[in-house]
Amino acid sequence: MTAPLLKVDHLTVGFPSKAGVVGAVTDVSFEIHPGEVLAVVGESGSGKSVTALAVMRLHSKSTHISGSVMFNDTDLLALPEDQMRAIRGRDIAMIFQDPMTALNPVFTVGMQIVEAILLHHHDMTKQKAWERAVELLDMVGVPEPRRRAAQYPHEFSGGMRQRAMIAMAISNDPKLLIADEPTTALDVTVQAQVMEVLHEVKRATGSAIMLITHDLGLVAGSADRVQVMYASRLFETGSIDEIFYESRNPYTRALLDSIPDLEGTKDELHPIPGNPPSLLRPPAGCPFRPRCSMAIELCREQTPALIQIANSHASRCHRADELAVLAAGAPA
Ligand SMILES: Nc1ncnc2c1ncn2[C@@H]1O[C@H](COP(=O)(O)OP(=O)(O)OP(=O)(O)O)[C@@H](O)[C@H]1O
Ligand code: SF4
Ligand SMILES: [Mg+2]
């Protein structure tokens, strides 16, 4: 296998508050290889965005952060800000959930893409950058890209704005594209189109993609690997098949049970009961215990470790071995 493009080791992120430190990311380690699509999935508040923002080094000064984030051979967490600025937007780019907050309402869409290009290509003329912006809008499926480039963000529909954001993000051919809930604000048909655009971007540019979503259903056709987060920790990580058909984790299984199946034939959906625990004062033992139908006494006493099951498959659960038997039979 090729060397990883991104290697995150023991990343831990905490936000100090009057009441104590909110542990938003706890001891998270993972890799993304060149050209790979890694999906990061989990309920709201599980630490997905904070993990991505730490990779981009977009946390505030007061944030407690430890571990390492190696991008190729560079530890991003140790990099001076000016060098990080050169990497951000060029080698690693990010697409946010709500393009309206990321696009500036007073500049045309084309001009904003031009600015993004010129930031990292000081020698390029504005005219050339404009042509490139039109080309990029065309590539992400914006119809009449030349006319549309001269329009303002409010003249774009939600789906078109997200395409414009993707065009801006890929304007400097990033090696890694981080897409944080890129389709959450869109209706289902437009969601599928935007996912298609991301596919096309991957095919055309060879960028690796970190796709963050709370929707496991979205990742089945899009990702190479999935990593499931719960209450600031990695709970399971594996290939699409390992996660969808051989999951060894009750939380992942509960997530799978809560989404419509791919064929839309599932009779009943089962939302996960209860809420994730406080990250300010996490309970002892397994953080999923109060909501877990398989919990035993040990789960109250000891936090399970993330255990390797197969080459690409790992799970955090005291009962992961027993789930192997279940995986061989009917889905839980
Ligand atoms: N700047 C901050 N200060 C304090 N707490 C924060 C800050 N940013 C995030 N958090 C907390 O850290 C935890 C993880 O947040 P994060 O945004 O990563 O969740 P998420 O998995 O992306 O959820 P969502 O699906 O809702 O986007 C949450 O409990 C959140 O409230
Ligand atoms: S360790 Fe226990 S509580 Fe946690 S997921 Fe496994 S069985 Fe459930
Ligand atoms: Mg988020």
mmCIF file with all atom_site columns, N, CA and C in Angstrom, residues 254-322:
data_model
loop_
_atom_site.group_PDB
_atom_site.id
_atom_site.type_symbol
_atom_site.label_atom_id
_atom_site.label_alt_id
_atom_site.label_comp_id
_atom_site.label_asym_id
_atom_site.label_entity_id
_atom_site.label_seq_id
_atom_site.pdbx_PDB_ins_code
_atom_site.Cartn_x
_atom_site.Cartn_y
_atom_site.Cartn_z
_atom_site.occupancy
_atom_site.B_iso_or_equiv
_atom_site.pdbx_formal_charge
_atom_site.auth_seq_id
_atom_site.auth_comp_id
_atom_site.auth_asym_id
_atom_site.auth_atom_id
_atom_site.pdbx_PDB_model_num
ATOM 1   N N  . ALA A 1 254 ? -26.617 0.051   15.742 1.00 0.00 ? 254 ALA A N  1
ATOM 2   C CA . ALA A 1 254 ? -27.776 0.888   16.069 1.00 0.00 ? 254 ALA A CA 1
ATOM 3   C C  . ALA A 1 254 ? -27.924 1.992   15.017 1.00 0.00 ? 254 ALA A C  1
ATOM 4   N N  . LEU A 1 255 ? -26.797 2.552   14.584 1.00 0.00 ? 255 LEU A N  1
ATOM 5   C CA . LEU A 1 255 ? -26.840 3.583   13.521 1.00 0.00 ? 255 LEU A CA 1
ATOM 6   C C  . LEU A 1 255 ? -27.427 2.986   12.237 1.00 0.00 ? 255 LEU A C  1
ATOM 7   N N  . LEU A 1 256 ? -26.960 1.782   11.885 1.00 0.00 ? 256 LEU A N  1
ATOM 8   C CA . LEU A 1 256 ? -27.449 1.128   10.662 1.00 0.00 ? 256 LEU A CA 1
ATOM 9   C C  . LEU A 1 256 ? -28.950 0.862   10.756 1.00 0.00 ? 256 LEU A C  1
ATOM 10  N N  . ASP A 1 257 ? -29.381 0.505   11.957 1.00 0.00 ? 257 ASP A N  1
ATOM 11  C CA . ASP A 1 257 ? -30.787 0.212   12.188 1.00 0.00 ? 257 ASP A CA 1
ATOM 12  C C  . ASP A 1 257 ? -31.657 1.465   12.103 1.00 0.00 ? 257 ASP A C  1
ATOM 13  N N  . SER A 1 258 ? -31.024 2.611   12.258 1.00 0.00 ? 258 SER A N  1
ATOM 14  C CA . SER A 1 258 ? -31.796 3.856   12.302 1.00 0.00 ? 258 SER A CA 1
ATOM 15  C C  . SER A 1 258 ? -31.913 4.521   10.934 1.00 0.00 ? 258 SER A C  1
ATOM 16  N N  . ILE A 1 259 ? -31.270 3.928   9.902  1.00 0.00 ? 259 ILE A N  1
ATOM 17  C CA . ILE A 1 259 ? -31.362 4.541   8.568  1.00 0.00 ? 259 ILE A CA 1
ATOM 18  C C  . ILE A 1 259 ? -32.161 3.647   7.622  1.00 0.00 ? 259 ILE A C  1
ATOM 19  N N  . PRO A 1 260 ? -32.801 4.244   6.621  1.00 0.00 ? 260 PRO A N  1
ATOM 20  C CA . PRO A 1 260 ? -33.478 3.405   5.628  1.00 0.00 ? 260 PRO A CA 1
ATOM 21  C C  . PRO A 1 260 ? -32.431 2.554   4.907  1.00 0.00 ? 260 PRO A C  1
ATOM 22  N N  . ASP A 1 261 ? -32.767 1.316   4.533  1.00 0.00 ? 261 ASP A N  1
ATOM 23  C CA . ASP A 1 261 ? -31.778 0.511   3.809  1.00 0.00 ? 261 ASP A CA 1
ATOM 24  C C  . ASP A 1 261 ? -31.672 0.986   2.367  1.00 0.00 ? 261 ASP A C  1
ATOM 25  N N  . LEU A 1 262 ? -30.630 0.481   1.708  1.00 0.00 ? 262 LEU A N  1
ATOM 26  C CA . LEU A 1 262 ? -30.308 1.013   0.390  1.00 0.00 ? 262 LEU A CA 1
ATOM 27  C C  . LEU A 1 262 ? -31.442 0.785   -0.619 1.00 0.00 ? 262 LEU A C  1
ATOM 28  N N  . GLU A 1 263 ? -32.132 -0.329  -0.465 1.00 0.00 ? 263 GLU A N  1
ATOM 29  C CA . GLU A 1 263 ? -33.215 -0.622  -1.417 1.00 0.00 ? 263 GLU A CA 1
ATOM 30  C C  . GLU A 1 263 ? -34.535 0.018   -0.986 1.00 0.00 ? 263 GLU A C  1
ATOM 31  N N  . GLY A 1 264 ? -34.546 0.605   0.206  1.00 0.00 ? 264 GLY A N  1
ATOM 32  C CA . GLY A 1 264 ? -35.784 1.222   0.702  1.00 0.00 ? 264 GLY A CA 1
ATOM 33  C C  . GLY A 1 264 ? -36.829 0.187   1.086  1.00 0.00 ? 264 GLY A C  1
ATOM 34  N N  . THR A 1 265 ? -36.379 -1.030  1.430  1.00 0.00 ? 265 THR A N  1
ATOM 35  C CA . THR A 1 265 ? -37.337 -2.096  1.720  1.00 0.00 ? 265 THR A CA 1
ATOM 36  C C  . THR A 1 265 ? -37.502 -2.361  3.223  1.00 0.00 ? 265 THR A C  1
ATOM 37  N N  . LYS A 1 266 ? -36.725 -1.647  4.044  1.00 0.00 ? 266 LYS A N  1
ATOM 38  C CA . LYS A 1 266 ? -36.799 -1.908  5.486  1.00 0.00 ? 266 LYS A CA 1
ATOM 39  C C  . LYS A 1 266 ? -38.182 -1.494  6.012  1.00 0.00 ? 266 LYS A C  1
ATOM 40  N N  . ASP A 1 267 ? -38.810 -2.409  6.786  1.00 0.00 ? 267 ASP A N  1
ATOM 41  C CA . ASP A 1 267 ? -40.165 -2.110  7.274  1.00 0.00 ? 267 ASP A CA 1
ATOM 42  C C  . ASP A 1 267 ? -40.147 -1.021  8.330  1.00 0.00 ? 267 ASP A C  1
ATOM 43  N N  . GLU A 1 268 ? -39.213 -1.165  9.276  1.00 0.00 ? 268 GLU A N  1
ATOM 44  C CA . GLU A 1 268 ? -39.227 -0.251  10.416 1.00 0.00 ? 268 GLU A CA 1
ATOM 45  C C  . GLU A 1 268 ? -37.854 0.346   10.648 1.00 0.00 ? 268 GLU A C  1
ATOM 46  N N  . LEU A 1 269 ? -37.816 1.616   10.993 1.00 0.00 ? 269 LEU A N  1
ATOM 47  C CA . LEU A 1 269 ? -36.559 2.232   11.384 1.00 0.00 ? 269 LEU A CA 1
ATOM 48  C C  . LEU A 1 269 ? -36.559 2.339   12.899 1.00 0.00 ? 269 LEU A C  1
ATOM 49  N N  . HIS A 1 270 ? -35.378 2.169   13.487 1.00 0.00 ? 270 HIS A N  1
ATOM 50  C CA . HIS A 1 270 ? -35.298 2.222   14.946 1.00 0.00 ? 270 HIS A CA 1
ATOM 51  C C  . HIS A 1 270 ? -34.340 3.313   15.362 1.00 0.00 ? 270 HIS A C  1
ATOM 52  N N  . PRO A 1 271 ? -34.862 4.499   15.695 1.00 0.00 ? 271 PRO A N  1
ATOM 53  C CA . PRO A 1 271 ? -33.966 5.557   16.169 1.00 0.00 ? 271 PRO A CA 1
ATOM 54  C C  . PRO A 1 271 ? -33.252 5.091   17.435 1.00 0.00 ? 271 PRO A C  1
ATOM 55  N N  . ILE A 1 272 ? -32.031 5.548   17.634 1.00 0.00 ? 272 ILE A N  1
ATOM 56  C CA . ILE A 1 272 ? -31.287 5.124   18.828 1.00 0.00 ? 272 ILE A CA 1
ATOM 57  C C  . ILE A 1 272 ? -31.899 5.842   20.036 1.00 0.00 ? 272 ILE A C  1
ATOM 58  N N  . PRO A 1 273 ? -32.326 5.104   21.061 1.00 0.00 ? 273 PRO A N  1
ATOM 59  C CA . PRO A 1 273 ? -32.946 5.772   22.216 1.00 0.00 ? 273 PRO A CA 1
ATOM 60  C C  . PRO A 1 273 ? -31.912 6.571   23.011 1.00 0.00 ? 273 PRO A C  1
ATOM 61  N N  . GLY A 1 274 ? -32.368 7.588   23.713 1.00 0.00 ? 274 GLY A N  1
ATOM 62  C CA . GLY A 1 274 ? -31.485 8.348   24.614 1.00 0.00 ? 274 GLY A CA 1
ATOM 63  C C  . GLY A 1 274 ? -30.577 9.293   23.861 1.00 0.00 ? 274 GLY A C  1
ATOM 64  N N  . ASN A 1 275 ? -29.652 9.910   24.603 1.00 0.00 ? 275 ASN A N  1
ATOM 65  C CA . ASN A 1 275 ? -28.744 10.913  24.035 1.00 0.00 ? 275 ASN A CA 1
ATOM 66  C C  . ASN A 1 275 ? -27.300 10.567  24.350 1.00 0.00 ? 275 ASN A C  1
ATOM 67  N N  . PRO A 1 276 ? -26.364 11.091  23.542 1.00 0.00 ? 276 PRO A N  1
ATOM 68  C CA . PRO A 1 276 ? -24.949 10.887  23.867 1.00 0.00 ? 276 PRO A CA 1
ATOM 69  C C  . PRO A 1 276 ? -24.619 11.509  25.229 1.00 0.00 ? 276 PRO A C  1
ATOM 70  N N  . PRO A 1 277 ? -23.566 11.019  25.892 1.00 0.00 ? 277 PRO A N  1
ATOM 71  C CA . PRO A 1 277 ? -23.238 11.536  27.227 1.00 0.00 ? 277 PRO A CA 1
ATOM 72  C C  . PRO A 1 277 ? -22.605 12.918  27.180 1.00 0.00 ? 277 PRO A C  1
ATOM 73  N N  . SER A 1 278 ? -22.517 13.554  28.348 1.00 0.00 ? 278 SER A N  1
ATOM 74  C CA . SER A 1 278 ? -21.833 14.842  28.459 1.00 0.00 ? 278 SER A CA 1
ATOM 75  C C  . SER A 1 278 ? -20.341 14.652  28.165 1.00 0.00 ? 278 SER A C  1
ATOM 76  N N  . LEU A 1 279 ? -19.797 15.566  27.385 1.00 0.00 ? 279 LEU A N  1
ATOM 77  C CA . LEU A 1 279 ? -18.354 15.486  27.107 1.00 0.00 ? 279 LEU A CA 1
ATOM 78  C C  . LEU A 1 279 ? -17.562 16.261  28.162 1.00 0.00 ? 279 LEU A C  1
ATOM 79  N N  . LEU A 1 280 ? -18.297 16.954  29.016 1.00 0.00 ? 280 LEU A N  1
ATOM 80  C CA . LEU A 1 280 ? -17.660 17.721  30.089 1.00 0.00 ? 280 LEU A CA 1
ATOM 81  C C  . LEU A 1 280 ? -17.302 16.790  31.237 1.00 0.00 ? 280 LEU A C  1
ATOM 82  N N  . ARG A 1 281 ? -18.257 15.925  31.573 1.00 0.00 ? 281 ARG A N  1
ATOM 83  C CA . ARG A 1 281 ? -18.016 14.925  32.619 1.00 0.00 ? 281 ARG A CA 1
ATOM 84  C C  . ARG A 1 281 ? -18.466 13.566  32.103 1.00 0.00 ? 281 ARG A C  1
ATOM 85  N N  . PRO A 1 282 ? -17.665 12.959  31.207 1.00 0.00 ? 282 PRO A N  1
ATOM 86  C CA . PRO A 1 282 ? -18.094 11.682  30.638 1.00 0.00 ? 282 PRO A CA 1
ATOM 87  C C  . PRO A 1 282 ? -18.215 10.617  31.730 1.00 0.00 ? 282 PRO A C  1
ATOM 88  N N  . PRO A 1 283 ? -19.202 9.755   31.631 1.00 0.00 ? 283 PRO A N  1
ATOM 89  C CA . PRO A 1 283 ? -19.366 8.706   32.648 1.00 0.00 ? 283 PRO A CA 1
ATOM 90  C C  . PRO A 1 283 ? -18.222 7.697   32.569 1.00 0.00 ? 283 PRO A C  1
ATOM 91  N N  . ALA A 1 284 ? -18.016 6.949   33.665 1.00 0.00 ? 284 ALA A N  1
ATOM 92  C CA . ALA A 1 284 ? -16.992 5.891   33.649 1.00 0.00 ? 284 ALA A CA 1
ATOM 93  C C  . ALA A 1 284 ? -17.461 4.785   32.710 1.00 0.00 ? 284 ALA A C  1
ATOM 94  N N  . GLY A 1 285 ? -16.544 3.973   32.245 1.00 0.00 ? 285 GLY A N  1
ATOM 95  C CA . GLY A 1 285 ? -16.895 2.828   31.407 1.00 0.00 ? 285 GLY A CA 1
ATOM 96  C C  . GLY A 1 285 ? -17.144 3.224   29.970 1.00 0.00 ? 285 GLY A C  1
ATOM 97  N N  . CYS A 1 286 ? -17.966 2.419   29.279 1.00 0.00 ? 286 CYS A N  1
ATOM 98  C CA . CYS A 1 286 ? -18.241 2.682   27.858 1.00 0.00 ? 286 CYS A CA 1
ATOM 99  C C  . CYS A 1 286 ? -19.241 3.824   27.720 1.00 0.00 ? 286 CYS A C  1
ATOM 100 N N  . PRO A 1 287 ? -18.923 4.837   26.941 1.00 0.00 ? 287 PRO A N  1
ATOM 101 C CA . PRO A 1 287 ? -19.839 5.981   26.819 1.00 0.00 ? 287 PRO A CA 1
ATOM 102 C C  . PRO A 1 287 ? -21.193 5.629   26.186 1.00 0.00 ? 287 PRO A C  1
ATOM 103 N N  . PHE A 1 288 ? -21.260 4.490   25.496 1.00 0.00 ? 288 PHE A N  1
ATOM 104 C CA . PHE A 1 288 ? -22.520 4.101   24.859 1.00 0.00 ? 288 PHE A CA 1
ATOM 105 C C  . PHE A 1 288 ? -23.407 3.275   25.810 1.00 0.00 ? 288 PHE A C  1
ATOM 106 N N  . ARG A 1 289 ? -22.858 2.894   26.981 1.00 0.00 ? 289 ARG A N  1
ATOM 107 C CA . ARG A 1 289 ? -23.548 1.948   27.873 1.00 0.00 ? 289 ARG A CA 1
ATOM 108 C C  . ARG A 1 289 ? -25.021 2.279   28.153 1.00 0.00 ? 289 ARG A C  1
ATOM 109 N N  . PRO A 1 290 ? -25.367 3.541   28.523 1.00 0.00 ? 290 PRO A N  1
ATOM 110 C CA . PRO A 1 290 ? -26.767 3.790   28.873 1.00 0.00 ? 290 PRO A CA 1
ATOM 111 C C  . PRO A 1 290 ? -27.745 3.539   27.723 1.00 0.00 ? 290 PRO A C  1
ATOM 112 N N  . ARG A 1 291 ? -27.241 3.471   26.489 1.00 0.00 ? 291 ARG A N  1
ATOM 113 C CA . ARG A 1 291 ? -28.126 3.330   25.330 1.00 0.00 ? 291 ARG A CA 1
ATOM 114 C C  . ARG A 1 291 ? -27.966 1.967   24.665 1.00 0.00 ? 291 ARG A C  1
ATOM 115 N N  . CYS A 1 292 ? -27.084 1.141   25.224 1.00 0.00 ? 292 CYS A N  1
ATOM 116 C CA . CYS A 1 292 ? -26.685 -0.085  24.516 1.00 0.00 ? 292 CYS A CA 1
ATOM 117 C C  . CYS A 1 292 ? -27.492 -1.286  24.996 1.00 0.00 ? 292 CYS A C  1
ATOM 118 N N  . SER A 1 293 ? -28.110 -2.007  24.064 1.00 0.00 ? 293 SER A N  1
ATOM 119 C CA . SER A 1 293 ? -28.931 -3.168  24.442 1.00 0.00 ? 293 SER A CA 1
ATOM 120 C C  . SER A 1 293 ? -28.058 -4.371  24.811 1.00 0.00 ? 293 SER A C  1
ATOM 121 N N  . MET A 1 294 ? -26.757 -4.293  24.538 1.00 0.00 ? 294 MET A N  1
ATOM 122 C CA . MET A 1 294 ? -25.873 -5.430  24.845 1.00 0.00 ? 294 MET A CA 1
ATOM 123 C C  . MET A 1 294 ? -25.006 -5.185  26.082 1.00 0.00 ? 294 MET A C  1
ATOM 124 N N  . ALA A 1 295 ? -25.243 -4.062  26.774 1.00 0.00 ? 295 ALA A N  1
ATOM 125 C CA . ALA A 1 295 ? -24.352 -3.689  27.889 1.00 0.00 ? 295 ALA A CA 1
ATOM 126 C C  . ALA A 1 295 ? -24.341 -4.754  28.990 1.00 0.00 ? 295 ALA A C  1
ATOM 127 N N  . ILE A 1 296 ? -23.157 -4.983  29.563 1.00 0.00 ? 296 ILE A N  1
ATOM 128 C CA . ILE A 1 296 ? -23.006 -5.890  30.703 1.00 0.00 ? 296 ILE A CA 1
ATOM 129 C C  . ILE A 1 296 ? -22.291 -5.112  31.822 1.00 0.00 ? 296 ILE A C  1
ATOM 130 N N  . GLU A 1 297 ? -22.098 -5.738  32.960 1.00 0.00 ? 297 GLU A N  1
ATOM 131 C CA . GLU A 1 297 ? -21.516 -5.037  34.108 1.00 0.00 ? 297 GLU A CA 1
ATOM 132 C C  . GLU A 1 297 ? -20.139 -4.441  33.771 1.00 0.00 ? 297 GLU A C  1
ATOM 133 N N  . LEU A 1 298 ? -19.344 -5.198  33.026 1.00 0.00 ? 298 LEU A N  1
ATOM 134 C CA . LEU A 1 298 ? -17.992 -4.737  32.658 1.00 0.00 ? 298 LEU A CA 1
ATOM 135 C C  . LEU A 1 298 ? -18.033 -3.383  31.940 1.00 0.00 ? 298 LEU A C  1
ATOM 136 N N  . CYS A 1 299 ? -19.094 -3.157  31.157 1.00 0.00 ? 299 CYS A N  1
ATOM 137 C CA . CYS A 1 299 ? -19.204 -1.927  30.371 1.00 0.00 ? 299 CYS A CA 1
ATOM 138 C C  . CYS A 1 299 ? -19.336 -0.715  31.283 1.00 0.00 ? 299 CYS A C  1
ATOM 139 N N  . ARG A 1 300 ? -19.866 -0.933  32.486 1.00 0.00 ? 300 ARG A N  1
ATOM 140 C CA . ARG A 1 300 ? -20.017 0.156   33.450 1.00 0.00 ? 300 ARG A CA 1
ATOM 141 C C  . ARG A 1 300 ? -18.658 0.511   34.068 1.00 0.00 ? 300 ARG A C  1
ATOM 142 N N  . GLU A 1 301 ? -17.809 -0.495  34.169 1.00 0.00 ? 301 GLU A N  1
ATOM 143 C CA . GLU A 1 301 ? -16.551 -0.314  34.906 1.00 0.00 ? 301 GLU A CA 1
ATOM 144 C C  . GLU A 1 301 ? -15.373 0.095   34.021 1.00 0.00 ? 301 GLU A C  1
ATOM 145 N N  . GLN A 1 302 ? -15.332 -0.441  32.830 1.00 0.00 ? 302 GLN A N  1
ATOM 146 C CA . GLN A 1 302 ? -14.127 -0.221  32.010 1.00 0.00 ? 302 GLN A CA 1
ATOM 147 C C  . GLN A 1 302 ? -14.459 0.351   30.639 1.00 0.00 ? 302 GLN A C  1
ATOM 148 N N  . THR A 1 303 ? -13.704 1.377   30.233 1.00 0.00 ? 303 THR A N  1
ATOM 149 C CA . THR A 1 303 ? -13.861 1.897   28.873 1.00 0.00 ? 303 THR A CA 1
ATOM 150 C C  . THR A 1 303 ? -13.220 0.895   27.917 1.00 0.00 ? 303 THR A C  1
ATOM 151 N N  . PRO A 1 304 ? -13.958 0.396   26.939 1.00 0.00 ? 304 PRO A N  1
ATOM 152 C CA . PRO A 1 304 ? -13.336 -0.571  26.016 1.00 0.00 ? 304 PRO A CA 1
ATOM 153 C C  . PRO A 1 304 ? -12.268 0.095   25.156 1.00 0.00 ? 304 PRO A C  1
ATOM 154 N N  . ALA A 1 305 ? -11.239 -0.682  24.816 1.00 0.00 ? 305 ALA A N  1
ATOM 155 C CA . ALA A 1 305 ? -10.193 -0.160  23.922 1.00 0.00 ? 305 ALA A CA 1
ATOM 156 C C  . ALA A 1 305 ? -10.611 -0.426  22.479 1.00 0.00 ? 305 ALA A C  1
ATOM 157 N N  . LEU A 1 306 ? -10.005 0.304   21.552 1.00 0.00 ? 306 LEU A N  1
ATOM 158 C CA . LEU A 1 306 ? -10.252 0.053   20.122 1.00 0.00 ? 306 LEU A CA 1
ATOM 159 C C  . LEU A 1 306 ? -9.387  -1.153  19.740 1.00 0.00 ? 306 LEU A C  1
ATOM 160 N N  . ILE A 1 307 ? -10.036 -2.266  19.433 1.00 0.00 ? 307 ILE A N  1
ATOM 161 C CA . ILE A 1 307 ? -9.303  -3.512  19.172 1.00 0.00 ? 307 ILE A CA 1
ATOM 162 C C  . ILE A 1 307 ? -9.324  -3.837  17.685 1.00 0.00 ? 307 ILE A C  1
ATOM 163 N N  . GLN A 1 308 ? -8.130  -4.218  17.188 1.00 0.00 ? 308 GLN A N  1
ATOM 164 C CA . GLN A 1 308 ? -8.006  -4.602  15.778 1.00 0.00 ? 308 GLN A CA 1
ATOM 165 C C  . GLN A 1 308 ? -8.674  -5.961  15.568 1.00 0.00 ? 308 GLN A C  1
ATOM 166 N N  . ILE A 1 309 ? -9.546  -6.054  14.579 1.00 0.00 ? 309 ILE A N  1
ATOM 167 C CA . ILE A 1 309 ? -10.229 -7.322  14.309 1.00 0.00 ? 309 ILE A CA 1
ATOM 168 C C  . ILE A 1 309 ? -9.650  -7.964  13.055 1.00 0.00 ? 309 ILE A C  1
ATOM 169 N N  . ALA A 1 310 ? -9.435  -7.163  12.052 1.00 0.00 ? 310 ALA A N  1
ATOM 170 C CA . ALA A 1 310 ? -8.808  -7.618  10.808 1.00 0.00 ? 310 ALA A CA 1
ATOM 171 C C  . ALA A 1 310 ? -7.931  -6.467  10.348 1.00 0.00 ? 310 ALA A C  1
ATOM 172 N N  . ASN A 1 311 ? -7.279  -6.663  9.239  1.00 0.00 ? 311 ASN A N  1
ATOM 173 C CA . ASN A 1 311 ? -6.340  -5.668  8.740  1.00 0.00 ? 311 ASN A CA 1
ATOM 174 C C  . ASN A 1 311 ? -6.893  -4.244  8.756  1.00 0.00 ? 311 ASN A C  1
ATOM 175 N N  . SER A 1 312 ? -8.091  -4.080  8.191  1.00 0.00 ? 312 SER A N  1
ATOM 176 C CA . SER A 1 312 ? -8.630  -2.725  8.086  1.00 0.00 ? 312 SER A CA 1
ATOM 177 C C  . SER A 1 312 ? -9.781  -2.492  9.056  1.00 0.00 ? 312 SER A C  1
ATOM 178 N N  . HIS A 1 313 ? -10.051 -3.451  9.933  1.00 0.00 ? 313 HIS A N  1
ATOM 179 C CA . HIS A 1 313 ? -11.265 -3.407  10.747 1.00 0.00 ? 313 HIS A CA 1
ATOM 180 C C  . HIS A 1 313 ? -10.907 -3.336  12.234 1.00 0.00 ? 313 HIS A C  1
ATOM 181 N N  . ALA A 1 314 ? -11.457 -2.363  12.948 1.00 0.00 ? 314 ALA A N  1
ATOM 182 C CA . ALA A 1 314 ? -11.226 -2.259  14.394 1.00 0.00 ? 314 ALA A CA 1
ATOM 183 C C  . ALA A 1 314 ? -12.520 -1.824  15.063 1.00 0.00 ? 314 ALA A C  1
ATOM 184 N N  . SER A 1 315 ? -12.722 -2.279  16.296 1.00 0.00 ? 315 SER A N  1
ATOM 185 C CA . SER A 1 315 ? -13.959 -1.920  17.003 1.00 0.00 ? 315 SER A CA 1
ATOM 186 C C  . SER A 1 315 ? -13.667 -1.678  18.479 1.00 0.00 ? 315 SER A C  1
ATOM 187 N N  . ARG A 1 316 ? -14.429 -0.730  19.049 1.00 0.00 ? 316 ARG A N  1
ATOM 188 C CA . ARG A 1 316 ? -14.317 -0.450  20.484 1.00 0.00 ? 316 ARG A CA 1
ATOM 189 C C  . ARG A 1 316 ? -15.559 -1.020  21.172 1.00 0.00 ? 316 ARG A C  1
ATOM 190 N N  . CYS A 1 317 ? -15.441 -2.257  21.667 1.00 0.00 ? 317 CYS A N  1
ATOM 191 C CA . CYS A 1 317 ? -16.566 -2.869  22.381 1.00 0.00 ? 317 CYS A CA 1
ATOM 192 C C  . CYS A 1 317 ? -16.062 -4.093  23.136 1.00 0.00 ? 317 CYS A C  1
ATOM 193 N N  . HIS A 1 318 ? -16.477 -4.246  24.398 1.00 0.00 ? 318 HIS A N  1
ATOM 194 C CA . HIS A 1 318 ? -16.075 -5.426  25.170 1.00 0.00 ? 318 HIS A CA 1
ATOM 195 C C  . HIS A 1 318 ? -16.643 -6.711  24.570 1.00 0.00 ? 318 HIS A C  1
ATOM 196 N N  . ARG A 1 319 ? -17.712 -6.575  23.795 1.00 0.00 ? 319 ARG A N  1
ATOM 197 C CA . ARG A 1 319 ? -18.373 -7.778  23.285 1.00 0.00 ? 319 ARG A CA 1
ATOM 198 C C  . ARG A 1 319 ? -18.190 -7.951  21.777 1.00 0.00 ? 319 ARG A C  1
ATOM 199 N N  . ALA A 1 320 ? -17.146 -7.338  21.244 1.00 0.00 ? 320 ALA A N  1
ATOM 200 C CA . ALA A 1 320 ? -16.918 -7.386  19.783 1.00 0.00 ? 320 ALA A CA 1
ATOM 201 C C  . ALA A 1 320 ? -16.818 -8.833  19.281 1.00 0.00 ? 320 ALA A C  1
ATOM 202 N N  . ASP A 1 321 ? -16.195 -9.732  20.072 1.00 0.00 ? 321 ASP A N  1
ATOM 203 C CA . ASP A 1 321 ? -16.035 -11.126 19.629 1.00 0.00 ? 321 ASP A CA 1
ATOM 204 C C  . ASP A 1 321 ? -17.383 -11.809 19.449 1.00 0.00 ? 321 ASP A C  1
ATOM 205 N N  . GLU A 1 322 ? -18.283 -11.542 20.398 1.00 0.00 ? 322 GLU A N  1
ATOM 206 C CA . GLU A 1 322 ? -19.605 -12.176 20.307 1.00 0.00 ? 322 GLU A CA 1
ATOM 207 C C  . GLU A 1 322 ? -20.355 -11.699 19.073 1.00 0.00 ? 322 GLU A C  1
#
